[in-house]
Tab-separated table of C-alpha atoms and ligand atoms in Angstrom:
chain	number	residue	atom	x	y	z
K	299	MET	CA	118.113	63.893	117.866
K	300	ILE	CA	116.902	67.158	116.351
K	301	ARG	CA	117.548	67.538	112.552
K	302	LYS	CA	114.641	69.494	111.247
K	303	ILE	CA	112.918	72.380	112.945
K	304	GLY	CA	109.680	74.181	112.032
K	305	VAL	CA	109.383	77.859	112.814
K	306	PHE	CA	106.407	79.850	112.909
K	307	THR	CA	104.909	83.436	114.249
K	308	SER	CA	101.525	83.268	115.789
K	309	GLY	CA	98.860	85.823	117.229
K	310	GLY	CA	99.397	89.500	116.897
K	311	ASP	CA	102.501	90.514	114.982
K	312	ALA	CA	105.223	92.447	116.823
K	313	PRO	CA	108.285	94.403	115.435
K	314	GLY	CA	111.205	92.080	115.958
K	315	MET	CA	109.539	88.905	114.671
K	316	ASN	CA	111.604	89.169	111.454
K	317	PRO	CA	114.965	89.467	113.245
K	318	ALA	CA	113.876	86.484	115.390
K	319	ILE	CA	113.106	84.394	112.360
K	320	ARG	CA	116.377	85.365	110.808
K	321	ALA	CA	118.307	84.390	114.089
K	322	ILE	CA	116.588	80.902	114.066
K	323	VAL	CA	117.239	80.257	110.485
K	324	ARG	CA	120.857	81.449	110.425
K	325	TYR	CA	121.936	80.115	113.846
K	326	GLY	CA	119.984	77.013	113.133
K	327	LYS	CA	121.883	76.524	109.808
K	328	HIS	CA	125.109	77.243	111.617
K	329	MET	CA	124.377	74.317	113.949
K	330	GLY	CA	123.642	72.042	111.047
K	331	LEU	CA	119.914	71.916	111.091
K	332	GLU	CA	117.249	72.156	108.652
K	333	ILE	CA	114.689	75.069	109.125
K	334	THR	CA	111.174	74.939	107.775
K	335	GLY	CA	109.099	78.090	107.770
K	336	ILE	CA	105.571	77.352	108.750
K	337	LYS	CA	103.090	80.122	107.372
K	338	ARG	CA	100.415	81.820	109.248
K	339	GLY	CA	101.058	80.334	112.634
K	340	TYR	CA	98.928	77.377	113.673
K	341	SER	CA	96.740	77.855	110.678
K	342	GLY	CA	99.627	76.992	108.310
K	343	LEU	CA	100.707	74.091	110.726
K	344	ILE	CA	97.203	72.500	110.239
K	345	GLU	CA	97.249	72.918	106.519
K	346	GLY	CA	100.787	71.893	105.980
K	347	ASP	CA	101.654	75.253	104.470
K	348	MET	CA	105.316	75.413	104.906
K	349	SER	CA	108.610	75.501	103.034
K	350	ASP	CA	112.401	75.116	103.760
K	351	MET	CA	114.190	78.316	104.540
K	352	ASP	CA	117.893	78.784	103.444
K	353	LEU	CA	120.139	81.506	104.577
K	354	SER	CA	118.951	83.938	101.712
K	355	ALA	CA	115.321	83.384	102.702
K	356	VAL	CA	115.905	85.685	105.641
K	357	GLY	CA	118.043	88.244	103.840
K	358	ASP	CA	117.098	91.802	104.093
K	359	ILE	CA	114.509	91.370	106.817
K	360	ILE	CA	116.231	92.495	109.836
K	361	HIS	CA	114.969	95.981	109.724
K	362	ARG	CA	111.357	95.179	108.683
K	363	GLY	CA	108.146	95.052	110.952
K	364	GLY	CA	105.638	92.454	110.536
K	365	THR	CA	106.595	88.772	109.839
K	366	VAL	CA	107.783	87.418	106.513
K	367	ILE	CA	106.134	83.967	107.299
K	368	LYS	CA	102.858	85.775	108.214
K	369	THR	CA	100.803	85.137	111.312
K	370	ALA	CA	97.224	84.358	112.331
K	371	ARG	CA	94.815	83.630	115.271
K	372	SER	CA	93.814	80.051	114.447
K	373	GLU	CA	90.308	79.040	115.790
K	374	GLU	CA	90.688	75.711	114.205
K	375	PHE	CA	93.777	74.754	116.210
K	376	LYS	CA	91.706	75.179	119.396
K	377	THR	CA	89.400	72.445	118.209
K	378	GLU	CA	90.159	68.777	118.886
K	379	ALA	CA	90.020	68.010	115.171
K	380	GLY	CA	92.390	70.945	114.377
K	381	PHE	CA	94.932	69.866	117.083
K	382	LYS	CA	94.870	66.334	115.821
K	383	LYS	CA	95.567	67.581	112.267
K	384	ALA	CA	98.409	69.532	113.598
K	385	LEU	CA	100.087	66.464	115.159
K	386	GLU	CA	99.645	64.425	111.834
K	387	ILE	CA	101.330	67.353	109.805
K	388	ILE	CA	104.247	67.392	112.250
K	389	LYS	CA	104.754	63.750	111.473
K	390	ILE	CA	104.169	63.972	107.685
K	391	PHE	CA	106.640	66.812	107.353
K	392	ASP	CA	109.136	65.090	109.596
K	393	LEU	CA	109.498	68.019	111.913
K	394	ASP	CA	111.628	67.076	114.945
K	395	ALA	CA	110.758	70.190	116.856
K	396	LEU	CA	108.869	73.513	116.725
K	397	VAL	CA	109.895	77.020	117.577
K	398	ALA	CA	107.168	79.565	117.936
K	399	ILE	CA	107.286	83.340	118.368
K	400	GLY	CA	104.200	84.688	119.908
K	401	GLY	CA	102.118	85.653	122.963
K	402	ASP	CA	99.986	83.876	125.502
K	403	VAL	CA	97.793	82.012	123.118
K	404	THR	CA	100.660	80.850	121.116
K	405	TYR	CA	102.153	79.534	124.333
K	406	LYS	CA	98.997	77.698	125.266
K	407	GLY	CA	99.219	75.924	121.965
K	408	LEU	CA	102.735	75.007	122.635
K	409	GLN	CA	101.963	73.665	126.052
K	410	LYS	CA	99.281	71.255	124.536
K	411	LEU	CA	101.804	70.102	121.864
K	412	SER	CA	104.504	69.585	124.427
K	413	GLU	CA	102.098	67.499	126.639
K	414	LYS	CA	101.748	65.312	123.458
K	415	GLY	CA	105.549	64.791	123.342
K	416	VAL	CA	106.272	67.354	120.673
K	417	PRO	CA	109.592	69.123	121.343
K	418	VAL	CA	108.704	72.983	121.513
K	419	ILE	CA	110.464	76.102	122.312
K	420	GLY	CA	108.599	79.451	122.915
K	421	ILE	CA	109.970	82.836	122.136
K	422	PRO	CA	107.989	85.690	123.571
K	423	GLY	CA	106.930	88.009	120.703
K	424	THR	CA	104.172	90.498	121.510
K	425	ILE	CA	103.979	94.295	121.931
K	426	ASP	CA	102.072	93.769	125.305
K	427	ASN	CA	104.897	92.624	127.504
K	428	ASP	CA	102.441	90.600	129.496
K	429	PHE	CA	104.541	87.474	130.470
K	430	GLY	CA	105.526	87.295	133.999
K	431	TYR	CA	108.551	84.899	133.560
K	432	THR	CA	110.438	87.537	131.222
K	433	ASP	CA	111.378	91.007	131.757
K	434	VAL	CA	110.583	91.941	128.222
K	435	THR	CA	109.051	90.456	125.115
K	436	ILE	CA	110.150	91.129	121.493
K	437	GLY	CA	108.314	93.964	120.095
K	438	PHE	CA	107.502	95.990	123.416
K	439	ASP	CA	110.510	98.301	123.121
K	440	THR	CA	109.594	99.332	119.527
K	441	ALA	CA	105.983	99.880	120.334
K	442	VAL	CA	106.892	101.927	123.213
K	443	ASN	CA	109.025	104.169	121.079
K	444	THR	CA	106.250	104.421	118.545
K	445	VAL	CA	103.853	105.665	121.248
K	446	VAL	CA	106.499	108.037	122.616
K	447	ASP	CA	106.891	109.546	119.077
K	448	ALA	CA	103.053	109.886	118.646
K	449	ILE	CA	102.778	111.638	122.117
K	450	SER	CA	105.604	114.069	121.097
K	451	ASN	CA	103.377	115.066	118.191
K	452	LEU	CA	100.315	115.369	120.327
K	453	ARG	CA	102.209	117.440	122.752
K	454	ASP	CA	102.583	120.117	120.144
K	455	THR	CA	98.948	120.469	119.376
K	456	SER	CA	98.033	120.052	122.958
K	457	VAL	CA	100.305	122.855	124.027
K	458	SER	CA	98.910	125.009	121.113
K	459	HIS	CA	95.362	124.638	122.006
K	460	GLY	CA	95.694	124.303	125.793
K	461	ARG	CA	93.779	120.937	125.785
K	462	ILE	CA	93.809	117.780	127.661
K	463	ASN	CA	94.783	115.003	125.091
K	464	ILE	CA	93.865	111.509	126.048
K	465	VAL	CA	95.663	108.771	124.216
K	466	GLU	CA	94.602	105.149	124.303
K	467	VAL	CA	97.406	102.504	123.830
K	468	MET	CA	97.498	98.836	123.214
K	469	GLY	CA	98.580	96.160	125.761
K	470	ARG	CA	95.392	94.104	126.186
K	471	HIS	CA	95.133	93.576	130.040
K	472	CYS	CA	98.491	94.716	130.570
K	473	GLY	CA	99.503	98.440	131.344
K	474	ASP	CA	103.246	98.257	130.482
K	475	ILE	CA	103.104	100.174	127.080
K	476	ALA	CA	101.152	102.978	128.808
K	477	LEU	CA	103.435	102.986	131.867
K	478	HIS	CA	106.772	102.989	129.831
K	479	ALA	CA	105.598	105.547	127.233
K	480	GLY	CA	104.050	107.548	129.972
K	481	LEU	CA	107.441	107.959	131.882
K	482	ALA	CA	109.407	108.343	128.566
K	483	GLY	CA	106.857	110.875	126.986
K	484	GLY	CA	106.223	113.069	130.213
K	485	ALA	CA	102.604	112.206	130.505
K	486	GLU	CA	100.728	113.935	133.358
K	487	ASN	CA	98.717	110.784	134.126
K	488	VAL	CA	98.806	107.049	133.190
K	489	VAL	CA	95.815	104.976	133.572
K	490	ILE	CA	96.372	101.277	133.723
K	491	PRO	CA	94.284	98.231	134.674
K	492	GLU	CA	96.619	97.048	137.417
K	493	ILE	CA	96.545	100.299	139.580
K	494	TYR	CA	93.301	101.656	140.830
K	495	TYR	CA	92.543	105.229	139.629
K	496	ASP	CA	90.185	107.803	140.466
K	497	THR	CA	89.120	110.448	137.925
K	498	ASP	CA	88.729	113.059	140.622
K	499	ASP	CA	92.509	112.744	141.466
K	500	ILE	CA	93.324	113.270	137.762
K	501	CYS	CA	91.118	116.386	137.683
K	502	ARG	CA	92.563	117.854	140.994
K	503	LYS	CA	96.090	117.416	139.321
K	504	ILE	CA	94.918	119.017	136.128
K	505	ILE	CA	93.362	122.068	138.153
K	506	GLU	CA	96.399	122.383	140.432
K	507	GLY	CA	98.574	122.427	137.353
K	508	ARG	CA	96.523	125.174	135.791
K	509	ASN	CA	96.575	127.244	138.927
K	510	ARG	CA	100.490	127.119	138.550
K	511	GLY	CA	100.191	128.150	134.888
K	512	LYS	CA	100.148	124.737	133.175
K	513	ILE	CA	97.861	124.966	130.229
K	514	HIS	CA	97.539	121.425	128.920
K	515	SER	CA	97.874	117.718	129.819
K	516	LEU	CA	98.656	114.387	128.291
K	517	ILE	CA	96.858	111.400	129.661
K	518	ILE	CA	97.693	107.844	128.525
K	519	VAL	CA	95.058	105.155	129.071
K	520	ALA	CA	95.846	101.525	128.437
K	521	GLU	CA	93.253	99.683	126.297
K	522	GLY	CA	92.679	97.274	129.289
K	523	VAL	CA	90.901	100.136	131.095
K	524	GLY	CA	88.815	101.183	128.114
K	525	LYS	CA	86.257	103.871	127.674
K	526	PRO	CA	88.606	106.796	126.912
K	527	TYR	CA	85.733	108.865	125.564
K	528	ASP	CA	83.918	108.541	128.848
K	529	LEU	CA	86.972	109.677	130.614
K	530	ALA	CA	87.430	112.596	128.307
K	531	GLU	CA	83.808	113.694	128.989
K	532	GLU	CA	84.074	113.336	132.746
K	533	ILE	CA	87.247	115.338	132.718
K	534	LYS	CA	85.883	118.084	130.593
K	535	GLU	CA	82.881	118.375	132.874
K	536	LYS	CA	84.976	118.533	136.102
K	537	THR	CA	87.736	120.790	134.910
K	538	GLY	CA	86.117	122.837	132.154
K	539	TYR	CA	89.076	122.065	129.833
K	540	ASP	CA	88.584	121.007	126.250
K	541	THR	CA	89.540	117.369	125.730
K	542	ARG	CA	90.446	115.261	122.729
K	543	VAL	CA	90.988	111.470	122.377
K	544	SER	CA	93.481	109.705	120.105
K	545	ILE	CA	93.374	105.966	119.889
K	546	LEU	CA	96.826	104.887	118.467
K	547	GLY	CA	95.699	101.313	117.556
K	548	TYR	CA	97.510	99.199	115.117
K	549	LEU	CA	100.193	101.635	114.165
K	550	GLN	CA	101.810	100.492	117.396
K	551	ARG	CA	102.205	97.006	115.975
K	552	GLY	CA	104.070	98.075	112.882
K	553	GLY	CA	107.481	99.835	112.116
K	554	SER	CA	111.095	98.882	111.947
K	555	PRO	CA	112.160	97.105	115.021
K	556	SER	CA	114.389	99.062	117.465
K	557	ALA	CA	117.946	97.977	117.964
K	558	PHE	CA	116.879	96.658	121.389
K	559	ASP	CA	114.282	94.364	119.764
K	560	ARG	CA	116.759	93.228	117.169
K	561	ILE	CA	119.349	92.336	119.786
K	562	LEU	CA	116.706	90.655	121.948
K	563	ALA	CA	115.539	88.609	118.969
K	564	ALA	CA	118.981	87.452	118.022
K	565	ARG	CA	119.790	86.354	121.619
K	566	LEU	CA	116.510	84.478	122.202
K	567	GLY	CA	116.506	82.978	118.778
K	568	ALA	CA	120.060	81.567	119.302
K	569	ARG	CA	119.199	80.291	122.776
K	570	ALA	CA	116.104	78.409	121.265
K	571	ILE	CA	118.503	76.613	118.861
K	572	ASP	CA	121.104	75.942	121.466
K	573	LEU	CA	118.436	74.353	123.715
K	574	LEU	CA	117.196	72.005	120.999
K	575	VAL	CA	120.706	70.949	119.955
K	576	ALA	CA	121.576	70.163	123.477
K	577	GLY	CA	118.405	67.954	123.802
K	578	ASN	CA	116.355	70.357	125.793
K	579	HIS	CA	112.855	71.257	124.846
K	580	GLY	CA	109.402	72.195	126.382
K	581	ARG	CA	111.180	75.533	127.347
K	582	ALA	CA	110.274	79.112	126.997
K	583	VAL	CA	113.152	81.585	126.629
K	584	GLY	CA	113.270	85.039	127.950
K	585	ILE	CA	115.293	87.809	129.616
K	586	LYS	CA	115.868	88.387	133.345
K	587	ASN	CA	118.127	91.053	134.531
K	588	SER	CA	119.601	91.240	130.942
K	589	GLN	CA	120.597	87.471	131.003
K	590	VAL	CA	118.922	85.103	128.638
K	591	ILE	CA	116.981	82.522	130.592
K	592	ASP	CA	114.659	79.632	129.860
K	593	VAL	CA	111.932	78.025	131.922
K	594	PRO	CA	109.719	75.042	131.528
K	595	ILE	CA	106.923	75.950	129.127
K	596	GLU	CA	104.242	74.417	131.352
K	597	ASN	CA	105.213	77.002	134.181
K	598	VAL	CA	105.178	80.191	132.137
K	599	PHE	CA	101.641	81.236	133.556
K	600	ASP	CA	102.742	80.526	137.081
K	601	TYR	CA	104.835	83.724	137.098
K	602	LYS	CA	102.995	86.639	138.146
K	603	LYS	CA	103.466	89.679	135.872
K	604	ALA	CA	104.903	92.551	138.217
K	605	THR	CA	103.784	96.138	137.592
K	606	ASN	CA	106.518	98.732	137.944
K	607	GLU	CA	104.897	100.916	140.676
K	608	ASP	CA	107.945	102.823	140.764
K	609	TYR	CA	107.522	104.047	137.310
K	610	TYR	CA	103.948	104.954	138.156
K	611	ARG	CA	105.172	106.972	141.133
K	612	LEU	CA	107.739	108.754	139.097
K	613	ILE	CA	105.250	109.749	136.494
K	614	GLY	CA	103.133	111.432	139.057
K	615	ILE	CA	106.085	113.286	140.550
K	616	LEU	CA	107.978	114.277	137.453
K	617	SER	CA	105.022	115.477	135.374
K	618	ARG	CA	103.916	118.128	137.953
X	752	LIG	O1	98.482	91.171	121.608
X	752	LIG	C1	98.703	92.230	120.732
X	752	LIG	C2	97.578	93.097	120.564
X	752	LIG	O2	97.919	94.113	119.671
X	752	LIG	C3	96.878	93.654	121.761
X	752	LIG	O3	97.479	94.868	122.282
X	752	LIG	C4	95.459	93.995	121.218
X	752	LIG	O4	94.535	93.945	122.283
X	752	LIG	C5	95.319	92.717	120.389
X	752	LIG	O5	96.528	92.428	119.902
X	752	LIG	C6	94.472	93.132	119.073
X	752	LIG	O6	94.295	91.880	118.580
X	752	LIG	P1	93.889	91.721	116.901
X	752	LIG	O7	95.083	91.776	116.114
X	752	LIG	O8	93.273	90.301	116.794
X	752	LIG	O9	92.858	92.769	116.548
């Protein structure tokens, strides 16, 4: 019987975490549950840094980036002593279940807790979109929109100077932000870790474009590929074009969550509560073909993350 739930956000923040917290608190209350907000992810869990959340605690946060209950990457939780402390705190604070919003490291923690009998639910919250079991994670859509806005600004200066502008975007080992922003932003080339690339091919495309009168190019490089400055140097040498590098960095993690991310957060938050109320736990919620799904949390890493090769192909054709 679940009465009291602890909610926390963990790992890198992502736009949409706040609407997810709001959904968990308000839907949870609607279902007659008590909700406790655990501060700074696993760090707050270990320290017992938490407080009850009522309906007003999540007022006026739906449009805000970041996470009102803060987040952290806890090294202590990965130690045996830290993990033991977390288990004790869960007992002391009478938490019947935990709902965590985060990425792969957050989920690994949940798996460990679940193995020890703690009822847990995982909600995917990361801009990286690097889970295989869900089509999309909370924060990804907003981050892609942020990158597309940035590319539009870069396009202005790129055209004015007739340069090759190289943009590095986040995503850790996953190229999804680069791929989606590349297609939406009309980039000439996208370089991602999942697909082999040859700098000579990129240069050939630039030269062919120049012969047709195209005077500039935008190239998006996923951070998992790395070395954007080396790429810029090589392209400059091989094409004679002036190159510039922009690393978008943490601005991709902030900003008001998109409507898509807010709706996703509402749906996934509600499913998390529904599962617990129905006596189901040890699950990760997500989206497949627009439908909310849930899978056993111990299996989340068995699903291979698919790369949208069709997007890659389209970028190549449409940006000529
Ligand atoms: O996982 C989200 C992410 O922003 C990645 O894209 C990036 O590699 C990483 O977090 C940066 O981590 P940190 O916040 O620890 O610097």
